[in-house]
Amino acid sequence: PATAAAGGGGPDGGSLSGGGEAFGDRSLSQGLSVLVGLALCVTMLGLGCAVELGQLGQQLRRPVGLLLALLGQFVAMPLLAFLLALIFALDEVAAVAVLLCGCCPGGNLSNLMSVLVDGDMNLSIIMTASSTLLALFLMPLCLWIYSRHWINTALVRLLPLGAVSLTLGSTLLPIGLGVLIRYRHPRAADLLVKISLWSLLVTLVILFILTGTMLGPDLMAHIPASVYAIAVLMPLAGYALGYGLATVFKMPPHCRRTVSLETGCQNVQLCTAILKLTFPPELIGSMYMFPLLYALFQSAEAGLFVLVYKMYGRDSYKQDTLGEEEDTDISYKKLKEEEVADTSYGTVTTEEHNSADMELTQTAL
């Protein structure tokens, strides 16, 4: 029954389960499981290395980043994924893949993109880290809530929420290790952050190659146009929702850009790992491809975001920065003038001293 459900779906929604036989190959399946597991560990280690305890303490005292991560990743994005699955009339297999991606926490790609758009790096890292920790409890809850629409299908009844929680819990160890490395060995932590960012790109390329090799020419036929449309629209809508959310909170422009990228960029390594490690291979099929498609389009759209900013927004950022520096210089000059005025108070200048000597001489005469 589970296999039948995985292969079901109407013509409108299509099915992502095609190619399940290829994923059923034991050696290939085990190889992919090891690859996505290692990629997830490296990503989480890099995330932990980017977190500084001092910054974390400041954010906890004024938890704006935590609140934005909560609203963006576990309110806006899951609801967006659910609505897109309904609008495009996806079957249960495709819907579960889209929901999983929508309920995932923020990914490391947003940290790199925030640097390129002159964003707030501290805010970006705190949002990514806090959404990852919140995912331990909120991701299974969101999956349970939004999968109710497809509860009558065998796949949703078999949705392994316990395994999802276990996979999320396993990410705490590399994150904690990364925080410890940052505290004890900052230089090594900086190197590991760079390695994790490069591993993100390399892993996605390898997964695309392996998946294309396993599924062959049938891959395009098994993924309907509606799924491609969602993979394009979902990150784009996420960026817009994040920018609107930051605008509601009246944040400065560089923070708005940061929140926008944080909301639209999902942790696709985690989504891929959950699909690969918690579902039987015969149920996965090409459902496994959705987070990879999402990663492709979220990267392309974030790249366009950066390009537009470099072309049109960089000058205004420089002017704002220059204005802040000029204000600082004026304040500094005023402060120095005040200091000069204070120090000269009650002193006798050379001219005053000479005139006083002349008066004394005239008096003596």
Short mmCIF file of C-alpha atoms in Angstrom, two decimals:
data_model
loop_
_atom_site.label_atom_id
_atom_site.label_comp_id
_atom_site.label_asym_id
_atom_site.label_seq_id
_atom_site.Cartn_x
_atom_site.Cartn_y
_atom_site.Cartn_z
CA PRO A 1 0.00 0.00 0.00
CA ALA A 2 2.82 2.41 0.83
CA THR A 3 4.46 1.86 -2.53
CA ALA A 4 1.20 2.38 -4.31
CA ALA A 5 0.61 5.58 -2.43
CA ALA A 6 4.06 6.78 -3.28
CA GLY A 7 3.42 6.26 -6.95
CA GLY A 8 -0.01 7.84 -6.90
CA GLY A 9 -1.06 11.28 -7.94
CA GLY A 10 -3.25 12.98 -10.48
CA PRO A 11 -2.17 14.63 -13.68
CA ASP A 12 -2.26 18.09 -12.13
CA GLY A 13 0.02 17.46 -9.23
CA GLY A 14 2.13 14.75 -10.79
CA SER A 15 4.33 12.45 -8.76
CA LEU A 16 7.83 12.76 -7.47
CA SER A 17 8.12 9.09 -6.75
CA GLY A 18 9.28 7.96 -10.18
CA GLY A 19 12.70 6.39 -10.27
CA GLY A 20 12.22 4.60 -6.97
CA GLU A 21 13.77 1.46 -8.42
CA ALA A 22 17.06 3.27 -8.95
CA PHE A 23 17.04 4.51 -5.38
CA GLY A 24 16.33 0.97 -4.23
CA ASP A 25 19.81 -0.10 -5.33
CA ARG A 26 21.42 -0.97 -2.01
CA SER A 27 24.99 0.15 -2.74
CA LEU A 28 23.94 3.45 -4.31
CA SER A 29 21.46 4.10 -1.53
CA GLN A 30 24.07 3.48 1.17
CA GLY A 31 26.60 5.66 -0.65
CA LEU A 32 24.14 8.54 -0.83
CA SER A 33 23.22 8.09 2.84
CA VAL A 34 26.88 8.39 3.86
CA LEU A 35 27.37 11.44 1.61
CA VAL A 36 24.36 13.39 2.87
CA GLY A 37 25.19 12.44 6.47
CA LEU A 38 28.74 13.76 6.18
CA ALA A 39 27.59 16.89 4.36
CA LEU A 40 25.09 17.63 7.12
CA CYS A 41 27.74 17.16 9.83
CA VAL A 42 30.20 19.49 8.07
CA THR A 43 27.48 22.10 7.57
CA MET A 44 26.40 22.02 11.21
CA LEU A 45 30.04 22.11 12.36
CA GLY A 46 30.62 25.22 10.26
CA LEU A 47 27.48 26.80 11.68
CA GLY A 48 28.70 26.17 15.22
CA CYS A 49 32.11 27.64 14.38
CA ALA A 50 30.42 30.83 13.21
CA VAL A 51 28.66 31.40 16.55
CA GLU A 52 30.40 33.47 19.21
CA LEU A 53 29.17 33.14 22.78
CA GLY A 54 29.40 36.90 23.40
CA GLN A 55 27.15 37.68 20.43
CA LEU A 56 24.78 34.91 21.47
CA GLY A 57 24.44 36.47 24.92
CA GLN A 58 23.67 39.88 23.42
CA GLN A 59 20.99 38.41 21.16
CA LEU A 60 19.38 36.57 24.07
CA ARG A 61 19.13 39.85 26.00
CA ARG A 62 17.46 41.49 22.99
CA PRO A 63 16.04 38.51 21.06
CA VAL A 64 15.00 40.25 17.83
CA GLY A 65 16.95 37.76 15.72
CA LEU A 66 15.36 34.85 17.55
CA LEU A 67 11.87 36.26 16.99
CA LEU A 68 12.52 36.90 13.29
CA ALA A 69 13.86 33.36 12.85
CA LEU A 70 10.76 31.98 14.56
CA LEU A 71 8.33 33.99 12.42
CA GLY A 72 10.22 33.54 9.16
CA GLN A 73 11.19 29.88 9.30
CA PHE A 74 8.33 28.32 11.24
CA VAL A 75 5.35 30.56 10.45
CA ALA A 76 5.85 32.12 7.02
CA MET A 77 7.77 29.38 5.15
CA PRO A 78 5.70 26.32 6.27
CA LEU A 79 2.47 28.19 5.48
CA LEU A 80 3.90 29.21 2.09
CA ALA A 81 4.88 25.60 1.30
CA PHE A 82 1.42 24.35 2.33
CA LEU A 83 -0.40 26.95 0.19
CA LEU A 84 1.78 26.22 -2.86
CA ALA A 85 1.14 22.47 -2.49
CA LEU A 86 -2.60 23.17 -2.43
CA ILE A 87 -2.57 25.68 -5.30
CA PHE A 88 -0.63 23.32 -7.57
CA ALA A 89 -2.68 20.29 -6.41
CA LEU A 90 0.35 18.15 -5.57
CA ASP A 91 -0.04 14.51 -4.64
CA GLU A 92 1.01 13.33 -1.19
CA VAL A 93 4.59 12.43 -2.16
CA ALA A 94 5.33 15.79 -3.74
CA ALA A 95 3.49 17.61 -0.94
CA VAL A 96 5.61 15.93 1.75
CA ALA A 97 8.81 16.91 -0.08
CA VAL A 98 7.68 20.54 -0.38
CA LEU A 99 6.50 20.66 3.25
CA LEU A 100 9.79 19.20 4.50
CA CYS A 101 11.74 21.87 2.65
CA GLY A 102 9.42 24.62 3.86
CA CYS A 103 9.67 23.52 7.49
CA CYS A 104 13.49 23.32 7.49
CA PRO A 105 15.57 25.94 9.34
CA GLY A 106 17.78 28.48 7.61
CA GLY A 107 20.86 27.36 5.71
CA ASN A 108 24.48 28.48 5.52
CA LEU A 109 24.04 29.96 2.06
CA SER A 110 22.34 32.96 3.65
CA ASN A 111 25.48 33.75 5.69
CA LEU A 112 27.60 33.94 2.55
CA MET A 113 25.01 36.00 0.66
CA SER A 114 24.62 38.41 3.59
CA VAL A 115 28.31 39.27 3.28
CA LEU A 116 27.88 40.02 -0.43
CA VAL A 117 24.98 42.45 0.16
CA ASP A 118 26.67 44.23 3.11
CA GLY A 119 24.19 42.73 5.55
CA ASP A 120 24.36 42.26 9.31
CA MET A 121 26.49 39.14 9.72
CA ASN A 122 25.82 38.83 13.45
CA LEU A 123 22.07 38.87 12.80
CA SER A 124 22.45 36.35 9.96
CA ILE A 125 24.43 33.86 12.03
CA ILE A 126 22.17 34.20 15.06
CA MET A 127 19.05 33.67 12.92
CA THR A 128 20.55 30.56 11.29
CA ALA A 129 21.69 29.08 14.60
CA SER A 130 18.49 29.86 16.50
CA SER A 131 16.24 28.50 13.73
CA THR A 132 18.29 25.28 13.73
CA LEU A 133 17.78 24.87 17.48
CA LEU A 134 14.08 25.78 17.27
CA ALA A 135 13.67 23.18 14.53
CA LEU A 136 14.15 20.42 17.10
CA PHE A 137 10.63 21.10 18.37
CA LEU A 138 8.90 23.21 15.75
CA MET A 139 9.79 21.32 12.56
CA PRO A 140 8.01 18.07 13.59
CA LEU A 141 5.10 20.16 14.88
CA CYS A 142 4.76 22.05 11.58
CA LEU A 143 4.98 18.81 9.60
CA TRP A 144 2.27 17.25 11.75
CA ILE A 145 -0.02 20.29 11.39
CA TYR A 146 0.31 20.84 7.65
CA SER A 147 0.35 17.19 6.59
CA ARG A 148 -3.19 16.74 8.00
CA HIS A 149 -4.61 17.61 4.57
CA TRP A 150 -3.08 14.42 3.17
CA ILE A 151 -3.64 12.28 6.29
CA ASN A 152 -5.73 9.71 4.42
CA THR A 153 -2.75 8.66 2.32
CA ALA A 154 -0.45 5.85 3.41
CA LEU A 155 2.70 7.97 3.01
CA VAL A 156 1.54 10.65 5.45
CA ARG A 157 0.40 8.00 7.94
CA LEU A 158 3.95 6.62 7.77
CA LEU A 159 5.55 10.09 8.08
CA PRO A 160 8.45 9.35 10.46
CA LEU A 161 8.22 12.32 12.82
CA GLY A 162 10.30 10.46 15.41
CA ALA A 163 13.08 9.86 12.88
CA VAL A 164 12.89 13.50 11.83
CA SER A 165 13.37 14.56 15.46
CA LEU A 166 16.25 12.11 15.83
CA THR A 167 17.98 13.48 12.73
CA LEU A 168 17.54 17.03 14.03
CA GLY A 169 18.86 16.02 17.46
CA SER A 170 21.96 14.51 15.88
CA THR A 171 22.90 17.96 14.54
CA LEU A 172 23.40 19.30 18.06
CA LEU A 173 26.71 17.47 18.50
CA PRO A 174 28.57 19.09 15.54
CA ILE A 175 27.02 22.48 16.39
CA GLY A 176 28.22 22.20 20.00
CA LEU A 177 31.65 21.06 18.84
CA GLY A 178 31.85 24.05 16.49
CA VAL A 179 30.98 26.49 19.29
CA LEU A 180 33.70 24.91 21.45
CA ILE A 181 36.26 25.22 18.63
CA ARG A 182 35.31 28.89 18.17
CA TYR A 183 35.83 29.49 21.90
CA ARG A 184 39.17 27.65 22.15
CA HIS A 185 40.68 28.05 18.66
CA PRO A 186 39.24 31.04 16.74
CA ARG A 187 41.60 30.69 13.75
CA ALA A 188 40.71 27.03 13.26
CA ALA A 189 37.04 27.99 13.52
CA ASP A 190 37.43 30.57 10.72
CA LEU A 191 38.99 27.90 8.50
CA LEU A 192 36.21 25.42 9.24
CA VAL A 193 33.56 28.02 8.37
CA LYS A 194 35.14 28.46 4.93
CA ILE A 195 35.37 24.68 4.47
CA SER A 196 31.69 24.26 5.33
CA LEU A 197 30.66 26.91 2.80
CA TRP A 198 32.70 25.26 0.05
CA SER A 199 31.35 21.83 1.03
CA LEU A 200 27.83 23.18 0.48
CA LEU A 201 28.62 23.84 -3.18
CA VAL A 202 30.61 20.64 -3.73
CA THR A 203 27.98 18.44 -2.08
CA LEU A 204 25.15 19.85 -4.18
CA VAL A 205 27.14 19.30 -7.39
CA ILE A 206 27.95 15.70 -6.41
CA LEU A 207 24.35 14.97 -5.46
CA PHE A 208 23.11 16.34 -8.79
CA ILE A 209 25.60 14.17 -10.68
CA LEU A 210 24.84 10.99 -8.71
CA THR A 211 21.09 11.48 -8.83
CA GLY A 212 21.16 12.20 -12.56
CA THR A 213 23.27 9.08 -13.12
CA MET A 214 20.91 6.89 -11.09
CA LEU A 215 17.69 8.19 -12.57
CA GLY A 216 18.98 8.70 -16.09
CA PRO A 217 16.73 10.18 -18.80
CA ASP A 218 13.59 9.32 -16.84
CA LEU A 219 14.33 12.08 -14.33
CA MET A 220 12.72 14.88 -16.34
CA ALA A 221 9.68 12.75 -17.11
CA HIS A 222 9.04 11.92 -13.43
CA ILE A 223 9.20 15.51 -12.17
CA PRO A 224 6.12 17.49 -13.26
CA ALA A 225 6.18 21.14 -14.29
CA SER A 226 4.26 22.10 -11.13
CA VAL A 227 7.17 20.97 -8.96
CA TYR A 228 9.62 23.04 -10.98
CA ALA A 229 7.28 26.02 -10.64
CA ILE A 230 7.20 25.62 -6.84
CA ALA A 231 11.00 25.28 -6.71
CA VAL A 232 11.21 28.64 -8.53
CA LEU A 233 8.45 30.49 -6.65
CA MET A 234 9.08 29.29 -3.11
CA PRO A 235 12.51 30.86 -2.45
CA LEU A 236 11.49 34.01 -4.32
CA ALA A 237 8.38 34.38 -2.16
CA GLY A 238 10.49 33.60 0.92
CA TYR A 239 12.87 36.47 0.15
CA ALA A 240 9.91 38.83 -0.28
CA LEU A 241 8.25 37.66 2.95
CA GLY A 242 11.49 38.11 4.89
CA TYR A 243 11.98 41.64 3.59
CA GLY A 244 8.39 42.52 4.45
CA LEU A 245 8.79 41.03 7.93
CA ALA A 246 11.90 43.11 8.61
CA THR A 247 10.09 46.20 7.31
CA VAL A 248 7.27 45.62 9.78
CA PHE A 249 9.89 45.56 12.56
CA LYS A 250 11.26 48.88 11.20
CA MET A 251 14.76 47.51 10.76
CA PRO A 252 17.47 49.41 8.82
CA PRO A 253 18.04 48.50 5.13
CA HIS A 254 21.09 46.26 5.70
CA CYS A 255 19.13 44.23 8.28
CA ARG A 256 16.16 43.95 5.91
CA ARG A 257 18.41 42.41 3.28
CA THR A 258 19.77 40.00 5.87
CA VAL A 259 16.34 38.86 7.09
CA SER A 260 15.18 38.49 3.50
CA LEU A 261 18.01 36.09 2.65
CA GLU A 262 17.65 34.23 5.94
CA THR A 263 13.96 33.57 5.30
CA GLY A 264 14.26 32.38 1.71
CA CYS A 265 17.41 30.24 2.12
CA GLN A 266 16.56 26.81 3.54
CA ASN A 267 18.89 24.15 4.93
CA VAL A 268 18.64 21.84 1.92
CA GLN A 269 21.30 19.49 3.32
CA LEU A 270 19.04 18.80 6.30
CA CYS A 271 16.01 18.31 4.05
CA THR A 272 17.95 15.92 1.83
CA ALA A 273 19.26 14.01 4.84
CA ILE A 274 15.75 13.60 6.30
CA LEU A 275 14.36 12.34 2.99
CA LYS A 276 17.27 9.95 2.50
CA LEU A 277 17.75 8.70 6.05
CA THR A 278 14.17 8.47 7.33
CA PHE A 279 12.15 7.22 4.34
CA PRO A 280 12.54 3.78 2.73
CA PRO A 281 14.30 4.04 -0.67
CA GLU A 282 11.31 2.68 -2.57
CA LEU A 283 9.17 5.54 -1.24
CA ILE A 284 11.65 8.32 -1.98
CA GLY A 285 11.83 8.11 -5.75
CA SER A 286 12.54 11.44 -7.37
CA MET A 287 10.92 13.13 -4.35
CA TYR A 288 14.55 13.23 -3.25
CA MET A 289 15.20 15.77 -6.03
CA PHE A 290 13.01 18.60 -4.72
CA PRO A 291 15.48 20.01 -2.13
CA LEU A 292 18.19 19.87 -4.80
CA LEU A 293 15.97 21.81 -7.20
CA TYR A 294 15.16 24.25 -4.42
CA ALA A 295 18.89 24.68 -3.72
CA LEU A 296 19.53 25.39 -7.38
CA PHE A 297 16.87 28.08 -7.67
CA GLN A 298 17.43 29.64 -4.24
CA SER A 299 21.12 30.06 -5.15
CA ALA A 300 20.31 31.51 -8.57
CA GLU A 301 17.74 33.94 -7.17
CA ALA A 302 20.01 34.97 -4.30
CA GLY A 303 22.73 35.57 -6.89
CA LEU A 304 20.37 37.88 -8.79
CA PHE A 305 19.60 39.61 -5.48
CA VAL A 306 23.33 40.23 -4.98
CA LEU A 307 23.80 41.37 -8.59
CA VAL A 308 20.97 43.92 -8.38
CA TYR A 309 22.35 45.22 -5.09
CA LYS A 310 25.86 45.59 -6.50
CA MET A 311 24.50 47.51 -9.50
CA TYR A 312 21.94 49.78 -7.84
CA GLY A 313 22.10 49.59 -4.06
CA ARG A 314 25.81 49.77 -3.26
CA ASP A 315 26.07 53.55 -3.80
CA SER A 316 23.32 54.34 -1.32
CA TYR A 317 24.99 52.05 1.20
CA LYS A 318 28.29 53.91 0.75
CA GLN A 319 26.54 57.26 1.15
CA ASP A 320 24.87 56.13 4.33
CA THR A 321 28.20 54.88 5.67
CA LEU A 322 29.95 58.12 4.66
CA GLY A 323 27.22 60.15 6.31
CA GLU A 324 27.71 58.23 9.55
CA GLU A 325 31.46 58.84 9.38
CA GLU A 326 30.95 62.59 8.74
CA ASP A 327 28.61 62.82 11.71
CA THR A 328 31.24 61.13 13.80
CA ASP A 329 33.93 63.56 12.61
CA ILE A 330 31.74 66.60 13.34
CA SER A 331 30.97 65.31 16.79
CA TYR A 332 34.65 64.68 17.37
CA LYS A 333 35.57 68.23 16.26
CA LYS A 334 32.94 69.75 18.50
CA LEU A 335 34.21 67.66 21.38
CA LYS A 336 37.80 68.86 20.79
CA GLU A 337 36.63 72.49 20.59
CA GLU A 338 34.81 72.10 23.86
CA GLU A 339 37.91 70.54 25.40
CA VAL A 340 40.03 73.47 24.15
CA ALA A 341 37.52 75.95 25.51
CA ASP A 342 37.49 74.20 28.87
CA THR A 343 41.27 74.01 29.16
CA SER A 344 41.72 77.66 28.18
CA TYR A 345 39.29 78.88 30.81
CA GLY A 346 41.09 80.98 33.50
CA THR A 347 44.48 81.00 31.73
CA VAL A 348 46.48 84.09 30.75
CA THR A 349 47.58 84.49 27.13
CA THR A 350 50.88 86.05 26.04
CA GLU A 351 49.23 89.28 24.84
CA GLU A 352 47.38 89.66 28.13
CA HIS A 353 50.61 89.04 30.04
CA ASN A 354 52.51 91.73 28.03
CA SER A 355 49.72 94.29 28.50
CA ALA A 356 49.73 93.57 32.20
CA ASP A 357 53.51 94.19 32.35
CA MET A 358 53.12 97.52 30.50
CA GLU A 359 50.41 98.66 32.93
CA LEU A 360 52.67 97.84 35.89
CA THR A 361 55.54 99.81 34.31
CA GLN A 362 53.38 102.85 33.68
CA THR A 363 52.10 102.70 37.26
CA ALA A 364 55.64 102.52 38.59
CA LEU A 365 56.61 105.59 36.58
#
